[in-house]
mmCIF file of C-alpha atoms and ligand atoms in Angstrom:
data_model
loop_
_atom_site.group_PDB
_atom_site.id
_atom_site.type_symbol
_atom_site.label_atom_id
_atom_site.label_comp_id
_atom_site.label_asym_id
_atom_site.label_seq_id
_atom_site.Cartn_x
_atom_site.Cartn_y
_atom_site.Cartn_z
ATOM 1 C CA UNK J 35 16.602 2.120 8.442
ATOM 2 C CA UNK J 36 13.825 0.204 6.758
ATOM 3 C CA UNK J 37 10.398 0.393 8.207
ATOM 4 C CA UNK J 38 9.678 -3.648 7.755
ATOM 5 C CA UNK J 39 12.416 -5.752 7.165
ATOM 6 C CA UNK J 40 12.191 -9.116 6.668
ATOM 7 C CA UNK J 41 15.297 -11.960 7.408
ATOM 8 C CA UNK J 42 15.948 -15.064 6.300
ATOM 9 C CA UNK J 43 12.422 -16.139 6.885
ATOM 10 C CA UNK J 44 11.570 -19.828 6.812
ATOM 11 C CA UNK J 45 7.726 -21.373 7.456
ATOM 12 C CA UNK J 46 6.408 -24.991 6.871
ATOM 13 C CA UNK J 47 3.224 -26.527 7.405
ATOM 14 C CA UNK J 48 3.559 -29.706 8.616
ATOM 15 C CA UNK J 49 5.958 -31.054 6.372
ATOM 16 C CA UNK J 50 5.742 -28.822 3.855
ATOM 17 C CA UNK J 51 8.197 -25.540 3.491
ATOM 18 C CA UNK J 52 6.140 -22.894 2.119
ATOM 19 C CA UNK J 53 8.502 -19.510 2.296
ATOM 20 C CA UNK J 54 11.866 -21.005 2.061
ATOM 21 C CA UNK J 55 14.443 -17.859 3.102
ATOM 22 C CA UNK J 56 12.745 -14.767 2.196
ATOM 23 C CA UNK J 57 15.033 -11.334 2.510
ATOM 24 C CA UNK J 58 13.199 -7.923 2.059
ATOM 25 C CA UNK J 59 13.032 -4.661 2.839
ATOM 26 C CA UNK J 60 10.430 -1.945 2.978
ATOM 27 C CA UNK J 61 11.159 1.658 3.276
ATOM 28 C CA UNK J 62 8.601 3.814 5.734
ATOM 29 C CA UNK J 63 5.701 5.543 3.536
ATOM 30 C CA UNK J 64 5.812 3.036 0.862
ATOM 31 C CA UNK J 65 3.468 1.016 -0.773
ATOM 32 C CA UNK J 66 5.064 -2.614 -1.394
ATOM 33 C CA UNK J 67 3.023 -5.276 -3.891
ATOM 34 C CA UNK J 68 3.722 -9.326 -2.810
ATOM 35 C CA UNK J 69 2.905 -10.161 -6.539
ATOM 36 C CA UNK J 70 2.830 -14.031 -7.410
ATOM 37 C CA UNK J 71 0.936 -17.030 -8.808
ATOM 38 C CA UNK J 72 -1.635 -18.526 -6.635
ATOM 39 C CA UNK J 73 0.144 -21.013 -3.773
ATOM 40 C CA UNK J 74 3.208 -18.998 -3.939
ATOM 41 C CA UNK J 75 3.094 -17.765 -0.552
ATOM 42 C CA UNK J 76 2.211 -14.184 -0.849
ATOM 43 C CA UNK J 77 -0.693 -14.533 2.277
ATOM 44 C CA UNK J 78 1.654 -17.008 4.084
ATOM 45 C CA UNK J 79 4.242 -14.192 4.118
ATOM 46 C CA UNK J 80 1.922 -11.665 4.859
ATOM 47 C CA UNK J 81 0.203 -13.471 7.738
ATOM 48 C CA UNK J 82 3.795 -14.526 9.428
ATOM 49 C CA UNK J 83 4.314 -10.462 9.238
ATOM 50 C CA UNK J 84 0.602 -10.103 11.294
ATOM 51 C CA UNK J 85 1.807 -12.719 13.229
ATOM 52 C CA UNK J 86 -1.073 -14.714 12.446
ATOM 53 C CA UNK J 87 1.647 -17.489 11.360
ATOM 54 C CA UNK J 88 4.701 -18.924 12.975
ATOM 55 C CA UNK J 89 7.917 -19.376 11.069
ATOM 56 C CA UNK J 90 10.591 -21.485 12.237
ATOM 57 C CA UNK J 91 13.479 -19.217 11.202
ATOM 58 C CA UNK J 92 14.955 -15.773 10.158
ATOM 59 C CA UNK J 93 13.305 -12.171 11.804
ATOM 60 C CA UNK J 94 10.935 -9.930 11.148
ATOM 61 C CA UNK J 95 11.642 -5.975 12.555
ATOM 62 C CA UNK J 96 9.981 -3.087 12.567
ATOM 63 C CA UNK J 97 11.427 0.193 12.798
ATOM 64 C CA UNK J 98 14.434 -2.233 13.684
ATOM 65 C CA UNK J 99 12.867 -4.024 16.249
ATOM 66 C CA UNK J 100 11.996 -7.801 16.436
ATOM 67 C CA UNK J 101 8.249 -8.459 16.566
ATOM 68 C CA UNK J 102 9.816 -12.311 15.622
ATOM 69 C CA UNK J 103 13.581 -13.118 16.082
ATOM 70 C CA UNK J 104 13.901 -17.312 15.728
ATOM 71 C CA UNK J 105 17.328 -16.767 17.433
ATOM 72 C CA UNK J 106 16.087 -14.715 19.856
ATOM 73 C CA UNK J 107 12.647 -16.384 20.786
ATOM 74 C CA UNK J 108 10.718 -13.167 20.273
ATOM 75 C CA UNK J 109 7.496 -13.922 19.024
ATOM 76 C CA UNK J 110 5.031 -10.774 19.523
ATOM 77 C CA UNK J 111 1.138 -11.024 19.481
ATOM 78 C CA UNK J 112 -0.795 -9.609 16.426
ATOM 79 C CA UNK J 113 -1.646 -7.131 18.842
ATOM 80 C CA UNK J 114 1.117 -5.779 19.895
ATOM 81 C CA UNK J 115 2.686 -5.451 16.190
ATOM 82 C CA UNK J 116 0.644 -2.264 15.618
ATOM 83 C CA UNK J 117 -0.536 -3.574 12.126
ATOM 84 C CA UNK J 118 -3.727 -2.534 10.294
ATOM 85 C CA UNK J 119 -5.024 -5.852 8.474
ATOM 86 C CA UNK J 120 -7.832 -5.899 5.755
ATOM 87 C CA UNK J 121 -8.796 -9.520 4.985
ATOM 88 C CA UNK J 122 -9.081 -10.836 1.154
ATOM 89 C CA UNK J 123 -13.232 -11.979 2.758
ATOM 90 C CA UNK J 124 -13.522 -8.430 4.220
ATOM 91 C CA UNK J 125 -16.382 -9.171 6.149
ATOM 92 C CA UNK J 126 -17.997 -6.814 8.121
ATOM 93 C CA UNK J 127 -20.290 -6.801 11.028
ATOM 94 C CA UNK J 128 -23.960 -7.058 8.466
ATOM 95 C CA UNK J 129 -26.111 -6.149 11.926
ATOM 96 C CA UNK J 130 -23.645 -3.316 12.695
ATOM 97 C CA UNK J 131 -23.906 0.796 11.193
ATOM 98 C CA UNK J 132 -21.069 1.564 9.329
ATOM 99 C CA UNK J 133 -20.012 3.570 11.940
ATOM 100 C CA UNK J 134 -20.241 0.893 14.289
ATOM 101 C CA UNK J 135 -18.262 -1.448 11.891
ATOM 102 C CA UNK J 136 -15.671 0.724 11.984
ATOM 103 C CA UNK J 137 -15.645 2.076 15.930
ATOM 104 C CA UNK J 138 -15.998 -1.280 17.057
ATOM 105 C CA UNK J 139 -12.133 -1.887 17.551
ATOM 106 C CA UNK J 140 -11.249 1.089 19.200
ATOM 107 C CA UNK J 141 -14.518 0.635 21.703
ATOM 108 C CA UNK J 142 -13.208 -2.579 22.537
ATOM 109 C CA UNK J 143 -9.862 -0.448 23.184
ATOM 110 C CA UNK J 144 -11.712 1.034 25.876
ATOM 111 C CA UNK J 145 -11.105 4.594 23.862
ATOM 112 C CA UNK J 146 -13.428 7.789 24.924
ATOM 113 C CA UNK J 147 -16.526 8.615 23.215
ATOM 114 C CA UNK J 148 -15.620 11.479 21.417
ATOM 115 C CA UNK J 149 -12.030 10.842 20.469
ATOM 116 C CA UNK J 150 -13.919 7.672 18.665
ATOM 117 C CA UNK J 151 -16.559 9.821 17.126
ATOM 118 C CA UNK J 152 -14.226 11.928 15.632
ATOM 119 C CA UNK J 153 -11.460 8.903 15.072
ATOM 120 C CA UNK J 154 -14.313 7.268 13.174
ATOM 121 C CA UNK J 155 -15.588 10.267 11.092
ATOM 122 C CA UNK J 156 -12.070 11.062 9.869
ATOM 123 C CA UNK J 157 -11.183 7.826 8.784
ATOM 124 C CA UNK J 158 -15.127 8.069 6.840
ATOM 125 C CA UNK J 159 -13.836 10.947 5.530
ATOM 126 C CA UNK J 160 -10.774 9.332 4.315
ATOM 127 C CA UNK J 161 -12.651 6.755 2.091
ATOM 128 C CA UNK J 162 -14.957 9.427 0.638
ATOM 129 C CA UNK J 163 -17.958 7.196 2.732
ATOM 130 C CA UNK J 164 -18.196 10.326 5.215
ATOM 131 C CA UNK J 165 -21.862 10.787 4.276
ATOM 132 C CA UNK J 166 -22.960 7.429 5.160
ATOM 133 C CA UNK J 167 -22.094 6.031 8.914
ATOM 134 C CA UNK J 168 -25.432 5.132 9.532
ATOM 135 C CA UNK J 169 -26.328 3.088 7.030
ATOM 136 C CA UNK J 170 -25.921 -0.809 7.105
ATOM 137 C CA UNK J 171 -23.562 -2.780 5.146
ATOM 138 C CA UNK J 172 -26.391 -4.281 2.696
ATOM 139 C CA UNK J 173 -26.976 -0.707 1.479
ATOM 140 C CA UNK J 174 -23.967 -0.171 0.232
ATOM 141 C CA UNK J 175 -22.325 -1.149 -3.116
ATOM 142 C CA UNK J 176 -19.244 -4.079 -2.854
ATOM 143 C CA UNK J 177 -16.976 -1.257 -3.445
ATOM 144 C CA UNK J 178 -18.423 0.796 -0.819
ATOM 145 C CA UNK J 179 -18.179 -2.281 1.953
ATOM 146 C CA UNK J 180 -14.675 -2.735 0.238
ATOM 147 C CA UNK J 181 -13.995 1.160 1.445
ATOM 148 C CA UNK J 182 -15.461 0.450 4.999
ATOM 149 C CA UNK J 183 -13.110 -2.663 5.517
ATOM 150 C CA UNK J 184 -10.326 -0.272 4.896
ATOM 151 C CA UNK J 185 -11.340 2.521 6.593
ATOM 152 C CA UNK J 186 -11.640 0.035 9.674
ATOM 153 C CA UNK J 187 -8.498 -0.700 9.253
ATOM 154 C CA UNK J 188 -6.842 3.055 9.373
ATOM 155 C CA UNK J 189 -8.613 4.656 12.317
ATOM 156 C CA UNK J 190 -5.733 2.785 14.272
ATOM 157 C CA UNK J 191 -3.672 4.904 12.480
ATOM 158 C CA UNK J 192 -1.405 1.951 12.073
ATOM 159 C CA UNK J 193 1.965 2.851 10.790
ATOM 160 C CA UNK J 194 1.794 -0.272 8.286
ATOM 161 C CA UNK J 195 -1.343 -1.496 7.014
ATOM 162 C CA UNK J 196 -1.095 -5.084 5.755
ATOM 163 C CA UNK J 197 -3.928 -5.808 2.728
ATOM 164 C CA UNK J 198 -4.472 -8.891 1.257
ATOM 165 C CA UNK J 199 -6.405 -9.069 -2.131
ATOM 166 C CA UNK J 200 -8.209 -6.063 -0.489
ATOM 167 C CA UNK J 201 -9.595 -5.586 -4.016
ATOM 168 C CA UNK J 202 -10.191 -9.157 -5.664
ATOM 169 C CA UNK J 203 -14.046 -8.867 -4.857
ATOM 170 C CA UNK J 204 -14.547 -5.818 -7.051
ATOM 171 C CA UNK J 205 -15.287 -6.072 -10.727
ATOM 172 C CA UNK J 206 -12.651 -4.963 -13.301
ATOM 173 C CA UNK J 207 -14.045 -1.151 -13.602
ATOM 174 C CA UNK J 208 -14.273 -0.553 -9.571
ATOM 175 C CA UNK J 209 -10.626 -2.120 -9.226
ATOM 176 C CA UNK J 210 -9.179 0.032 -11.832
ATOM 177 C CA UNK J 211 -10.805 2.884 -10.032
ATOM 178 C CA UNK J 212 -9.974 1.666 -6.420
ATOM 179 C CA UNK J 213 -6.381 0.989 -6.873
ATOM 180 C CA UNK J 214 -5.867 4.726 -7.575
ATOM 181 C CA UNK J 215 -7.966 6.087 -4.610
ATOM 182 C CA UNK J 216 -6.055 3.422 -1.985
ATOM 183 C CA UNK J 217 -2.856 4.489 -3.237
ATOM 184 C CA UNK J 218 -3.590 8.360 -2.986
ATOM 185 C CA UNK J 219 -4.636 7.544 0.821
ATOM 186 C CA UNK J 220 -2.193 5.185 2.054
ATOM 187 C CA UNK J 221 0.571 8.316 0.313
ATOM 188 C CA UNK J 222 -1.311 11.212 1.893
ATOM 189 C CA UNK J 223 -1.599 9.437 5.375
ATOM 190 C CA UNK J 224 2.377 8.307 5.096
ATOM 191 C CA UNK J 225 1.554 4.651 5.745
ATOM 192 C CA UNK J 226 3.675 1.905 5.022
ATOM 193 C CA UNK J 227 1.557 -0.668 3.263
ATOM 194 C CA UNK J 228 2.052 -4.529 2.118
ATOM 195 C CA UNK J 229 -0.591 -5.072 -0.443
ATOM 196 C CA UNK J 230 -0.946 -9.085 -1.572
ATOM 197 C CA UNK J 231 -2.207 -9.047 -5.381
ATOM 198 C CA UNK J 232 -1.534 -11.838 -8.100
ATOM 199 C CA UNK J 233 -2.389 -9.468 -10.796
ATOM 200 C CA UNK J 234 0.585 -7.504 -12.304
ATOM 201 C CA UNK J 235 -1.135 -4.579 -13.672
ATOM 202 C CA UNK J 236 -2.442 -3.980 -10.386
ATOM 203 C CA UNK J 237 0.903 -4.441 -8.879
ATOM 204 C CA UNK J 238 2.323 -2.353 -11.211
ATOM 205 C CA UNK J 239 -0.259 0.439 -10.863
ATOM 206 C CA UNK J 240 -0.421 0.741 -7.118
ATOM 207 C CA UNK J 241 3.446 -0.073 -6.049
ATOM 208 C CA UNK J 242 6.514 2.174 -5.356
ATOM 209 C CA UNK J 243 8.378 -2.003 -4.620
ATOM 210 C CA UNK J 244 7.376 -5.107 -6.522
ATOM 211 C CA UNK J 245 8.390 -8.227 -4.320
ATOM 212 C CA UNK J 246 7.658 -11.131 -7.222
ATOM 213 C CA UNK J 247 7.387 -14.583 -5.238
ATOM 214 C CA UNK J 248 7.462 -17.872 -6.865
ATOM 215 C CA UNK J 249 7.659 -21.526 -4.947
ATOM 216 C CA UNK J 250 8.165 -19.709 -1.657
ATOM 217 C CA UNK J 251 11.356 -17.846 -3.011
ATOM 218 C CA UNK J 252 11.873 -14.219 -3.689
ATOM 219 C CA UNK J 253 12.506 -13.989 -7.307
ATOM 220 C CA UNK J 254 13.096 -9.986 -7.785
ATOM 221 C CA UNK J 255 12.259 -7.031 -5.752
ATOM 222 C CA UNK J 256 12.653 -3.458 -7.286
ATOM 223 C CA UNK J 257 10.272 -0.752 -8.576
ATOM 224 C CA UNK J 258 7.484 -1.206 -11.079
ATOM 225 C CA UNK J 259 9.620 -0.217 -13.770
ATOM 226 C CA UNK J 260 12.424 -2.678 -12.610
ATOM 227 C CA UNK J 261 10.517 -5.475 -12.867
ATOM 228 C CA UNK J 262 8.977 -4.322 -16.394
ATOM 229 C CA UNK J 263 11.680 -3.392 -17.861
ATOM 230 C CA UNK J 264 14.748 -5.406 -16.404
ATOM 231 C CA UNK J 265 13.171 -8.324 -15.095
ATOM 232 C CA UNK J 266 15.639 -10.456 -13.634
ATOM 233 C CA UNK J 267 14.726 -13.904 -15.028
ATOM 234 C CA UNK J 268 12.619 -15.640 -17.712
ATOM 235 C CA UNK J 269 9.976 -16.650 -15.152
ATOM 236 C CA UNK J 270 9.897 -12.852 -14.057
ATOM 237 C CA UNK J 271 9.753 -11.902 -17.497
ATOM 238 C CA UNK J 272 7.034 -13.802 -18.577
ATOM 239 C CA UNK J 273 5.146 -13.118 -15.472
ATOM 240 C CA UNK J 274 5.055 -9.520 -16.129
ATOM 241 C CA UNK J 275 2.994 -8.001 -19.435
ATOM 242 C CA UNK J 276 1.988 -9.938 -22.284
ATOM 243 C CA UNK J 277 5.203 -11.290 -24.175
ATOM 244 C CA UNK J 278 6.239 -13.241 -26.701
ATOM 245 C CA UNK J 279 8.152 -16.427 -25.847
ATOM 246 C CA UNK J 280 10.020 -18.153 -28.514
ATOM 247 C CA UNK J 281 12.223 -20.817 -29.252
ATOM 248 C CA UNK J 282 15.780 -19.515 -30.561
ATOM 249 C CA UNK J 283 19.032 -21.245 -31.498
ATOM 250 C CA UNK J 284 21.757 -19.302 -29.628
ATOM 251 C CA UNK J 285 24.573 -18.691 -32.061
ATOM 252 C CA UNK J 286 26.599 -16.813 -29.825
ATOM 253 C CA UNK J 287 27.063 -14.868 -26.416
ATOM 254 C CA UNK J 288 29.195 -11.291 -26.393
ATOM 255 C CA UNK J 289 29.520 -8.475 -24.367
ATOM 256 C CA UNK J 290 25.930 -8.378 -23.226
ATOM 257 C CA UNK J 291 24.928 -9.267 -26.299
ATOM 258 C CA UNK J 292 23.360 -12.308 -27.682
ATOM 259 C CA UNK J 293 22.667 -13.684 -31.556
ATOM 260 C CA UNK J 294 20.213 -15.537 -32.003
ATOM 261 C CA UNK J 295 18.521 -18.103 -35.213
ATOM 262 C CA UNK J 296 14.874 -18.247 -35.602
ATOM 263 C CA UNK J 297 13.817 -20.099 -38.947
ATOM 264 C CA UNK J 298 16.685 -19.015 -40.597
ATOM 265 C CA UNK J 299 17.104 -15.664 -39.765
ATOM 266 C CA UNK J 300 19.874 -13.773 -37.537
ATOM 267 C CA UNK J 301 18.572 -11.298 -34.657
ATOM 268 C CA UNK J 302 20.662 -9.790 -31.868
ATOM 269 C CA UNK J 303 19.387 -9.607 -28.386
ATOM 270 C CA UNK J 304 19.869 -8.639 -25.114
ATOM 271 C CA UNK J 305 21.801 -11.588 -23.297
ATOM 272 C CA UNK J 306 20.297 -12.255 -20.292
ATOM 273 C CA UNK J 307 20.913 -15.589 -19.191
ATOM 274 C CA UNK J 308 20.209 -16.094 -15.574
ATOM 275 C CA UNK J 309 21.744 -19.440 -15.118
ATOM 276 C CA UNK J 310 18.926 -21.475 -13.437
ATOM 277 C CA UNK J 311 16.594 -21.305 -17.003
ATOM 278 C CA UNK J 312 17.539 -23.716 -19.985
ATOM 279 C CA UNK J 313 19.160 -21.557 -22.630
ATOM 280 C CA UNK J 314 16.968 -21.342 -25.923
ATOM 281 C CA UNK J 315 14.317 -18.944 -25.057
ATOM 282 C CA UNK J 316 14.092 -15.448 -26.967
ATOM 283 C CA UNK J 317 11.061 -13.010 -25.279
ATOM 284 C CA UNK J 318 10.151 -9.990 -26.461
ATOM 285 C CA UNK J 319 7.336 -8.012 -25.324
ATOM 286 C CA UNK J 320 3.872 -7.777 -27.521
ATOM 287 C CA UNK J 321 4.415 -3.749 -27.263
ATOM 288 C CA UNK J 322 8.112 -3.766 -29.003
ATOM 289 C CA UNK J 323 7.732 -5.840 -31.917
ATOM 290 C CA UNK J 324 7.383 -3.309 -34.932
ATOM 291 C CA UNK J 325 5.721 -3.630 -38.261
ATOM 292 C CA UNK J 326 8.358 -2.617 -40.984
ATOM 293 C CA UNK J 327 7.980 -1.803 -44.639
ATOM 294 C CA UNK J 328 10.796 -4.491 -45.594
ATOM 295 C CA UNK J 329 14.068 -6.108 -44.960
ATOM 296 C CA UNK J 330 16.581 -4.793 -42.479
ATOM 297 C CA UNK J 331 18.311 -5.577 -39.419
ATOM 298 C CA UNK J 332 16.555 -7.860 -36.714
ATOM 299 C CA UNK J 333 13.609 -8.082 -39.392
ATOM 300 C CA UNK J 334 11.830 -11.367 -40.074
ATOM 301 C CA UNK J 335 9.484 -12.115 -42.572
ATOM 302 C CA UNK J 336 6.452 -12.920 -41.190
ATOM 303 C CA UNK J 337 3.036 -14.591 -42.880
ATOM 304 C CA UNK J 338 -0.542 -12.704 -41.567
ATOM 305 C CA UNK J 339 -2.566 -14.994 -39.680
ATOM 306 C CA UNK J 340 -5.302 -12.580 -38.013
ATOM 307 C CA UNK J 341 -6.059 -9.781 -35.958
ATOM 308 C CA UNK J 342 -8.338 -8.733 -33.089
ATOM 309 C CA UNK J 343 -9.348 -5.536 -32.810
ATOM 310 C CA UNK J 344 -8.767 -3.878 -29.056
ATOM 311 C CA UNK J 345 -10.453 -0.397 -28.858
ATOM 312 C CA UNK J 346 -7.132 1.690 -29.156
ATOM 313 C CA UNK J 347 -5.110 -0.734 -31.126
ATOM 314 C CA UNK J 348 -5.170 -3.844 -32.697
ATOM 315 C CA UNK J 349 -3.204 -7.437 -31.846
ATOM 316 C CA UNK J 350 -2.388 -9.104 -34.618
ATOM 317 C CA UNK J 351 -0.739 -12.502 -35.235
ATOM 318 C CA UNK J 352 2.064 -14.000 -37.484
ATOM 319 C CA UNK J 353 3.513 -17.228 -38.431
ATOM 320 C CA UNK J 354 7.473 -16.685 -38.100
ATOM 321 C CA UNK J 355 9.648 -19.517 -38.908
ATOM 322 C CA UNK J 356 7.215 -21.832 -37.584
ATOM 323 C CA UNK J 357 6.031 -19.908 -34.241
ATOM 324 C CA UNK J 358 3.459 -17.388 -33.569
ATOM 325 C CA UNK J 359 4.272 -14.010 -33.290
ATOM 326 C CA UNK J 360 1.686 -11.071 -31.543
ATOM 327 C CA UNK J 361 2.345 -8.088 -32.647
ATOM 328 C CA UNK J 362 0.209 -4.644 -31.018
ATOM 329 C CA UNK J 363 0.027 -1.853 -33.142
ATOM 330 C CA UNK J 364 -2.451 0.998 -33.978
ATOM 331 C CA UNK J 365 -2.208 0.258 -37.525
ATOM 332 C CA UNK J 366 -4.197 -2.275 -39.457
ATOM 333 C CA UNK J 367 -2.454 -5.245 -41.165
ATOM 334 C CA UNK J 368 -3.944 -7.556 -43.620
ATOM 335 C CA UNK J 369 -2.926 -10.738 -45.895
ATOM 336 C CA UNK J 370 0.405 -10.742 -47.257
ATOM 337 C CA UNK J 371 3.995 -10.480 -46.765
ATOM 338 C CA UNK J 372 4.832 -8.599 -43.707
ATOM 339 C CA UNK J 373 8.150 -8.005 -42.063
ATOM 340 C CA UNK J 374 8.264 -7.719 -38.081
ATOM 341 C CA UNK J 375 10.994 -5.548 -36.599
ATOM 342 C CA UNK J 376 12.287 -7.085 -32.838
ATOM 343 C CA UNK J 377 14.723 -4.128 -31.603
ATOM 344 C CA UNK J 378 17.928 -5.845 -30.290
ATOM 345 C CA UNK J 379 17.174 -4.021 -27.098
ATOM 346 C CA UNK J 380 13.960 -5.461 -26.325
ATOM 347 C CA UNK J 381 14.930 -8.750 -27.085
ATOM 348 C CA UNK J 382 15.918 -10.937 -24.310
ATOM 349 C CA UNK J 383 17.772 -13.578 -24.625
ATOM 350 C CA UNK J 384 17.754 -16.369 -22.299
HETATM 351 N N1 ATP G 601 -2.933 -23.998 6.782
HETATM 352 C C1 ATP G 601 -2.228 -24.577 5.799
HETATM 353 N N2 ATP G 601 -1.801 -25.871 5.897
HETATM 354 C C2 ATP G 601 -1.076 -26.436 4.916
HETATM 355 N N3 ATP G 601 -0.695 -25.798 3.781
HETATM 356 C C3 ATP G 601 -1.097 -24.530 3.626
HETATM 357 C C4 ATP G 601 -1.869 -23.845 4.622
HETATM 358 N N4 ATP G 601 -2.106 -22.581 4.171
HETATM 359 C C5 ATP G 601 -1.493 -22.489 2.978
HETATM 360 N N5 ATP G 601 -0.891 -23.646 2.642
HETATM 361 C C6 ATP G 601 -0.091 -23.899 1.419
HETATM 362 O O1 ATP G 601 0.965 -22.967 1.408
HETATM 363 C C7 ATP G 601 1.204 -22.495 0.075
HETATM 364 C C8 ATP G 601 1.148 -21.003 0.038
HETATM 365 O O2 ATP G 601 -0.174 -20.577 0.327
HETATM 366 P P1 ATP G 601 -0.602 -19.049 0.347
HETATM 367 O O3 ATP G 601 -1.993 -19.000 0.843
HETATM 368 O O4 ATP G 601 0.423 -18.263 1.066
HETATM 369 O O5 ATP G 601 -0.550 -18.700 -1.207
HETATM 370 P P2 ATP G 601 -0.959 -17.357 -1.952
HETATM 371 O O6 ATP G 601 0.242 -16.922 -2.719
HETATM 372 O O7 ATP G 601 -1.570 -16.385 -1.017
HETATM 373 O O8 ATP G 601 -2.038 -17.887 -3.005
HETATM 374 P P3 ATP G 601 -3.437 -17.229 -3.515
HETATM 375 O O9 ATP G 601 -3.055 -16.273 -4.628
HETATM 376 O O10 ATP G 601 -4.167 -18.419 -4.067
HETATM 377 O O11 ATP G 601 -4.124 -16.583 -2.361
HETATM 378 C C9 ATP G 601 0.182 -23.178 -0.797
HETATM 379 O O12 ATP G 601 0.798 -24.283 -1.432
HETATM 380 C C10 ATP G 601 -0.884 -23.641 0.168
HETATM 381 O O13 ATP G 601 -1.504 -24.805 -0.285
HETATM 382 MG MG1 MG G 602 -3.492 -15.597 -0.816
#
């Protein structure tokens, strides 16, 4: 049995339907990424789960249980969904210790005064902020109030801990370095998490599921490497990674396979036509397109344009048959004829 599963889910403000039949399912222990453009419901979904929203219709269950059932006019309280929630605006108490930031909750529980010492301390301990309960939020760094937020969140011990943008305040260097550390925790502790992020390497990094939203609608749902590698549709494949997008003549349709015409020239591709795009579209990651020596299969000739350099590689740009094709590569390219290899397996055709 799933640990969260969500049903048919339907929410409108006012007038306006904003998750519009959402299905998912969450296994127990995992960490699960609601990854989407901004306005595509990701907090929405996230807040009807805290029951901080109400939908109209479809269920939400935990360990099989309703905490909402339309059909069944259930409609828990946020506090009786035993949910850890850490707020995109963490905000914490600036008067308050850290300790006291994060004790408050369970003092209002009415819990004893040392099971919350020791509650408080281990869930310190946890964030690697053991050392510093007495301190005051404006001594610490962002990443370290970032750290309390979620540390106030844990010593619950909530089986699912909901986070929303938990990292956006963070510059690029902390994220990169946070991302790892709240993984490793929520996996040691056995927590099932729902983590709201509109950046895909983030998703990507911290996720064992990928739920991609768009428009209020589940696009795909699957594992990082799912959604990376087989995305299901041309909006999910140019949401994820840096790709090429270009404009192709089908010729034909067979077997999985799919030829295309770009300025001329014949390449096979993956077909992947997904019925709701308009045909014509050929994407290919930046990663897969090779520099060749010359002419072969799925080749084009391609004229230099430019390159930036990257640190460990270089991006370079083309002019093929009239579009522009990045290229990354660790070798250097300069002025001349080139030839760009697109293997027919990382191709996809739409
Ligand atoms: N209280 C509200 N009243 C009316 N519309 C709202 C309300 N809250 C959100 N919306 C609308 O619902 C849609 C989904 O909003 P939501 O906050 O869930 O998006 P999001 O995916 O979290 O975006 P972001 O990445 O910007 O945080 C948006 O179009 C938003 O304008
Ligand atoms: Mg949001």
């Amino acid at each position: 049995m799933p640990k969260l599963a969500i049903e048919d889910l339907h929410l409108r403000y006012g007038a306006v339907e904003v998750l519009k039949g959402i299905d998912a399912q969450f296994e127990e222990g995992s960490v699960v990424c609601l990854l989407g453009r901004s306005g595509s419901g990701k907090t929405t979904l996230l807040r009807s789960i805290a029951g901080l929203e109400e939908p109209y219709r479809g269920a939400i269950r935990i360990d099989g249980r309703p905490v909402y059932d339309a059909g069944a006019k259930v409609n828990l309280p946020p506090e009786r969904r035993d949910l850890g929630f850490v707020f995109q605006s963490y905000a914490l108490w600036p008067h308050k210790t850290v300790f006291e930031n994060v004790a408050y909750g369970l003092r209002l529980r009415g819990q004893g005064k040392a099971d919350i010492t020791r509650r408080v301390q281990e869930s310190l301990d946890g964030v690697g902020l053991g050392a510093l309960g007495a301190r005051y939020p404006s001594q610490l760094s962002g990443g370290q109030q970032q750290r309390v937020a979620i540390a106030r969140a844990l010593v619950y011990e909530p089986p699912v801990i909901l986070l929303d943008e938990p990292l956006s305040n963070l510059d690029a260097k902390l994220r990169e370095e946070a991302r790892i550390w709240i993984r490793s925790l929520i996996k040691r502790r056995g927590i099932t998490a729902v983590f709201v992020t509109h950046d895909q390497a983030e998703a990507l990094a911290i996720a064992d599921q990928v739920v991609l939203l768009d428009g209020g609608k589940l696009v795909q749902s699957g594992t990082p490497e799912d959604l990376y590698e087989r995305p299901a549709t041309l909006f999910a494949s140019e949401f994820m990674g840096t790709n090429n997008t270009l404009s192709v003549g089908v010729a034909e349709r067979r077997d999985g396979r799919a030829l295309v015409d770009l300025g001329g020239h014949r390449l096979w591709g993956v077909d992947r036509a997904d019925g709701g795009t308009p045909a014509g579209k050929g994407v290919i990651r930046l990663e897969a397109v090779r520099l060749a020596e010359g002419a072969g299969e799925n080749r084009l000739p391609a004229e230099y344009e430019t390159s930036i350099y990257l640190g460990n590689q270089f991006e370079h740009l083309f002019r093929c048959g009239g579009q522009t094709v990045r290229v990354l590569s660790d070798r250097r390219a300069g002025p001349g004829p080139h030839w760009l290899e697109c293997p027919p397996d990382r191709l996809w055709v739409f």
